Short mmCIF file of C-alpha atoms in Angstrom, two decimals:
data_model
loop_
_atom_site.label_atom_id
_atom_site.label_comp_id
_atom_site.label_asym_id
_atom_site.label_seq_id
_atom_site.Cartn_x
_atom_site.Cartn_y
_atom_site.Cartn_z
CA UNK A 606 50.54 -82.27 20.95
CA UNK A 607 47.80 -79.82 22.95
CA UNK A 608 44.52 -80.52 22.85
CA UNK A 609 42.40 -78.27 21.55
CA UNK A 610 39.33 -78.84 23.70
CA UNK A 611 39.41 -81.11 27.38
CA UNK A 612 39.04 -85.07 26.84
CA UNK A 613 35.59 -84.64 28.03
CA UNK A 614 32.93 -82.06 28.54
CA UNK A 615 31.89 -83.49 31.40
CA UNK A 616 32.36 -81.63 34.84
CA UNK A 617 30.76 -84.26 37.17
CA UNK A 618 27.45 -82.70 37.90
CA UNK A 619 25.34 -85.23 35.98
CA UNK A 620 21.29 -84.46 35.80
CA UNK A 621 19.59 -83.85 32.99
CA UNK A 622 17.49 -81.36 32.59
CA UNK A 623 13.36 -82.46 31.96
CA UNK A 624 12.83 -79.48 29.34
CA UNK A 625 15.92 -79.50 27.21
CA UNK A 626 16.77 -82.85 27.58
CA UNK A 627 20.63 -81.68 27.94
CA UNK A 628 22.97 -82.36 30.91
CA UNK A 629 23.04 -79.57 33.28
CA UNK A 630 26.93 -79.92 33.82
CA UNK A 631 27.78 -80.83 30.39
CA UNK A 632 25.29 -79.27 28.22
CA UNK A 633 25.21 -82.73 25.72
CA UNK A 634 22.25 -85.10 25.23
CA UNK A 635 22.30 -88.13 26.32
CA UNK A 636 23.16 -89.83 23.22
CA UNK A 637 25.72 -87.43 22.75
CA UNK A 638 27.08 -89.10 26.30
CA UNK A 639 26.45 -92.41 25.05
CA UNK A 640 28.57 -92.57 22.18
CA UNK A 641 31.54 -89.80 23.45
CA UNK A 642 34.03 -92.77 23.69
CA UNK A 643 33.48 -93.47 20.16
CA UNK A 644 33.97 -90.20 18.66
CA UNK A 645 37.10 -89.22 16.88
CA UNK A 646 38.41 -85.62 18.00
CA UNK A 647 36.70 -83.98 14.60
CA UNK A 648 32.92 -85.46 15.84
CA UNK A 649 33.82 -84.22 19.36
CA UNK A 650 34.98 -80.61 18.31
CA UNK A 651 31.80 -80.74 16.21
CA UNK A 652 29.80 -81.52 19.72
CA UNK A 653 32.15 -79.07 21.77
CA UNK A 654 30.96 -76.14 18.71
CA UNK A 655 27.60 -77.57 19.89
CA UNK A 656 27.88 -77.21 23.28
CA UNK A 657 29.10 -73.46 23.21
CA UNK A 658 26.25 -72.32 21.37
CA UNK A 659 23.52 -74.24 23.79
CA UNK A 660 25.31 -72.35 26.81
CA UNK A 661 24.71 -69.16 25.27
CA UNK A 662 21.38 -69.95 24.36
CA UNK A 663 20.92 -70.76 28.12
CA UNK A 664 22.56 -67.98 29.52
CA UNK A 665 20.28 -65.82 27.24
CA UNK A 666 16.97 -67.15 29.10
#
């Protein structure tokens, strides 16, 4: 089976950011982080859909 998206978002540079209150390595919120484990792979592709469109919101500032 391949994955469609990486077990986790999360690339090890954990700080979250004061004005969007999103991970600057990650780009999730911290209750997004909180409950990852949890998730099933439909909630996390959900999140993942998520996360693209806050890094092109970003990289549009």
């Amino acid at each position: 089976m391949i994955l469609k998206n990486p077990t986790t978002p999360c690339i090890k540079i954990c700080e979250m950011d004061k004005e969007t209150q999103l991970c600057k390595g990650c780009f999730r919120t911290i209750s997004e982080i909180a409950v990852w484990g949890m998730l099933n792979e439909n909630q996390k592709d959900l999140i993942y859909n998520e996360i693209g469109k806050r890094k092109l919101k970003m990289s549009q500032k």
